[in-house]
Structure formats: structure tokens, C-alpha cells
C-alpha atoms as one frame of an Amber mdcrd trajectory, in Angstrom:
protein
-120.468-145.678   3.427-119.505-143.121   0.624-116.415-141.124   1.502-116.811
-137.398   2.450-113.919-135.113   1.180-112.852-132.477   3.523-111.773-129.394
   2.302-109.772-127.212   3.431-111.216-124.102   5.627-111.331-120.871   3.345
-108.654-118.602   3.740-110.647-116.039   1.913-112.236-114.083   5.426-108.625
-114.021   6.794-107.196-112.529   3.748-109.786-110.090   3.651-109.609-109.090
   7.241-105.576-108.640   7.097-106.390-106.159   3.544-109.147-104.643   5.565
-106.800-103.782   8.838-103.686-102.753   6.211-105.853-100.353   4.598-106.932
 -98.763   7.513-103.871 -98.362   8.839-103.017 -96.480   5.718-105.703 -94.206
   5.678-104.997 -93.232   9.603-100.928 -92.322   7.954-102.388 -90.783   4.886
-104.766 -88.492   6.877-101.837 -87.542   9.638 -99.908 -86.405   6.740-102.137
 -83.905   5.888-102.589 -82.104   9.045-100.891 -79.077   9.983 -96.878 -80.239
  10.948 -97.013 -77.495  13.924 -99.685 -76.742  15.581 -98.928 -73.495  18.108
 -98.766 -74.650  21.292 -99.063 -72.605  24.442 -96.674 -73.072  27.217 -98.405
 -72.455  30.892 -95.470 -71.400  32.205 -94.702 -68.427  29.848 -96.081 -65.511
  30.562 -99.513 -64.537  29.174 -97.490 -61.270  27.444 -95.220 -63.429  25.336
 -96.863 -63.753  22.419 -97.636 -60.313  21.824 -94.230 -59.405  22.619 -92.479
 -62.291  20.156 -94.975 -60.563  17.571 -93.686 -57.233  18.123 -90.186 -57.821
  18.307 -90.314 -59.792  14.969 -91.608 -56.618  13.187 -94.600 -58.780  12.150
 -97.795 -56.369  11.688 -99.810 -57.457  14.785-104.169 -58.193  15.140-104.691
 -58.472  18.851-108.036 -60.114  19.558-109.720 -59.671  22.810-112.590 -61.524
  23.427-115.020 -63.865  25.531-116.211 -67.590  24.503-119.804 -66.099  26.022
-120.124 -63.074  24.381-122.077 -63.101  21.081-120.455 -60.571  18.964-117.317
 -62.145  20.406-118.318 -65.213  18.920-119.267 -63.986  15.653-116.454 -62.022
  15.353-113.903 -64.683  16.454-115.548 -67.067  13.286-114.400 -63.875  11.124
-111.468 -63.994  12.223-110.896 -67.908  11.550-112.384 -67.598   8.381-110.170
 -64.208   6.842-107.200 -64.378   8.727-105.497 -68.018   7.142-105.142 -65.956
   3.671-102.336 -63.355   5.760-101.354 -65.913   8.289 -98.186 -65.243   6.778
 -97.653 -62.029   6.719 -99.471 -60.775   9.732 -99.474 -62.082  13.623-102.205
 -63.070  15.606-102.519 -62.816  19.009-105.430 -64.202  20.846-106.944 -63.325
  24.458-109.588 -64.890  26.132-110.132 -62.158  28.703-111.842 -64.693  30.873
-108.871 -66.669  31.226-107.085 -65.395  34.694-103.365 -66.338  32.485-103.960
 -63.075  30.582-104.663 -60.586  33.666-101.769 -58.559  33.224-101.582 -58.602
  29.117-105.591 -57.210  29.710-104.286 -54.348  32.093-100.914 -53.793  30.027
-102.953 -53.042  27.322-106.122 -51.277  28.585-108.851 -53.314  27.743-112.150
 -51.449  28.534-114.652 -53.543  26.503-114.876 -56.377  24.281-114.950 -57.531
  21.694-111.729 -55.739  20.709-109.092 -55.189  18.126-106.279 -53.908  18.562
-103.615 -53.811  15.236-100.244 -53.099  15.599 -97.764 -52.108  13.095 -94.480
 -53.647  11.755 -93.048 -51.256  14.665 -94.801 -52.267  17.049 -96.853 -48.923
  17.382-100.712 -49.198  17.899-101.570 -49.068  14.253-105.770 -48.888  14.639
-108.086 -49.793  17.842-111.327 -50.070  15.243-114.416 -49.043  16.931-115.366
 -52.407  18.722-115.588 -53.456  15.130-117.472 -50.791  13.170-116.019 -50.469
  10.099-114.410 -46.660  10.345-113.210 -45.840   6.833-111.773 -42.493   8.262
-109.529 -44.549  10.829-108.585 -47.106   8.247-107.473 -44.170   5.199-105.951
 -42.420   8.424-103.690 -45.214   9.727-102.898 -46.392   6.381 -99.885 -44.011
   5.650 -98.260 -45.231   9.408 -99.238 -49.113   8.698 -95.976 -49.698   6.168
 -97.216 -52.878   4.880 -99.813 -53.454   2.652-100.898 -56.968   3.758-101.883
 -55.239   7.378-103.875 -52.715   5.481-105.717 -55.698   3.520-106.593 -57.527
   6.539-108.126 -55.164   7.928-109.642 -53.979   5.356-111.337 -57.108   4.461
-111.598 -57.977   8.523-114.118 -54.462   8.890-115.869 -55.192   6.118-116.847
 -58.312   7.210-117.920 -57.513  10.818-120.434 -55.310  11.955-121.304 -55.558
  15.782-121.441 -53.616  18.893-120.515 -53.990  22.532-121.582 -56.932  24.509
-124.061 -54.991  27.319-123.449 -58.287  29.473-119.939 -58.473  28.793-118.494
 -55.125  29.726-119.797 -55.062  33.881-117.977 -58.035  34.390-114.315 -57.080
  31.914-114.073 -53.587  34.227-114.476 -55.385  37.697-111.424 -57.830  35.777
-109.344 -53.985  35.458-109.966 -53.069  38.642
């Protein structure tokens, strides 16, 4: 009877699967480190005003963006928004308002929202800078408000905001945003 040699099971697969789980556990750190370290997040309990005000009251020129997640100017205009706004994230505050969301009732009245989509910018004082004309570009309102806005950053972003938007008032939107202001 010839003699049969036994070898040794391969250690090869185990290797490979203990190199395969290592490296993936590397790329999951690797790709954490390159997200954003703080991400805003938004307390329930605080009031829906709060932002706006913590804005203000850093002197940080202030874009105020009412809008609806149904709306289709709202829509477009809220992708503008993501896409320009990153390049002054630093320099100029952003406040966001669903005006669907019941949180925001009293920032809607406080401020007198009558129609969306709408921008309101506010300046380093915390004065109504420019309430654009549901997002017409109005070069009179822009060269007027310019002098008052005190920082040229605001001026930019809005600037390059406008140009980049042209839409008019949701007809669906605005039955339903008055009954909200009643």
C-alpha cells in the first residue's frame, strides 16, 4: 500500500480573509475622516427663532431661506443655494425654514412670510438688508442695498445667488402659506 503524505491545510484563504477584513476596516476610518467633524444639529427643544437670532447677534451677514420641499421653484432654488452658498459659508449665515414644518410657526409670522420661495438677507446689523423679488434678479435693489450691506462677501452672494435663479411664485404654494399666517 504506497503511503499518502498529508499536507497541511492551506493557510492561504485565512490569510487572505483576515487582509481582506483589515482593509476594510481601514477604508470605513479613512472615509470617516473625511467627513465634515460637525455637522449642525438642530435641537427640538430650542425654539424655531434661534438660529436666526444666534445669526444676528453674531453680526454675521444673514440669507434667510423660506421654502417648501413641494414647491418647484422652492426646489430649484434650494439646489442653488447648496450649490453657491459653501464658497461664503464662512463669512455669511444661513438660516433655513421649511415653512411646512409646524416648529417654525412663529419665526414664519415674526417675520412676515407672505409667499414662497423667499429670501430674506440681513446685514452684519441685523437690519433687513434685501427681500429680492421672490428671486428675480433686481439689479436696482442689489446697487441700492449695497451701500447699507457693509460687507462685501454679503454683496457677492447675492450677487452670484440672483444671477443664478430665475423663478416666480409657486401658484399652489401661496393658498396654503397664508391660511399658515392666519
Amino acid at each position: 500500500m504506497p503511503k499518502r503524505h498529508h499536507h497541511k491545510p492551506s493557510r492561504l484563504p485565512q490569510f487572505l480573509a483576515i487582509i481582506g477584513v483589515a482593509l476594510l476596516v481601514l477604508a470605513v476610518f479613512v472615509f470617516l475622516e473625511k467627513l465634515p467633524a460637525a455637522i449642525p444639529t438642530i435641537d427640538p427643544n430650542e425654539p424655531s427663532e434661534a438660529p436666526l437670532d444666534r445669526a444676528l447677534t453674531d453680526y454675521q451677514p444673514t440669507l434667510t431661506f423660506k421654502h417648501s420641499n413641494y414647491c418647484r421653484q422652492c426646489l430649484i432654488m434650494l439646489e442653488t443655494v447648496n450649490q453657491v452658498y459653501p464658497e461664503f459659508s464662512t463669512t455669511v449665515s444661513s438660516v433655513d425654514v421649511n415653512v411646512y414644518d409646524d416648529n417654525n410657526s412663529k419665526l414664519l409670522k415674526r417675520i412676515g412670510l407672505q409667499l414662497i420661495p423667499m429670501l430674506i438677507f440681513y446685514d452684519r446689523n441685523g437690519s433687513r438688508a434685501i427681500t429680492p423679488d421672490h428671486g428675480r434678479r433686481r439689479e436696482t435693489d442689489v446697487k441700492f442695498y449695497s451701500a447699507s450691506l457693509q460687507t462685501a462677501s454679503l454683496l457677492a452672494f447675492i450677487l452670484v445667488f440672483m444671477g443664478g435663479i430665475v423663478t416666480s411664485l409657486c401658484p399652489i404654494c401661496k393658498p396654503e402659506i397664508n391660511s399658515k399666517l392666519a
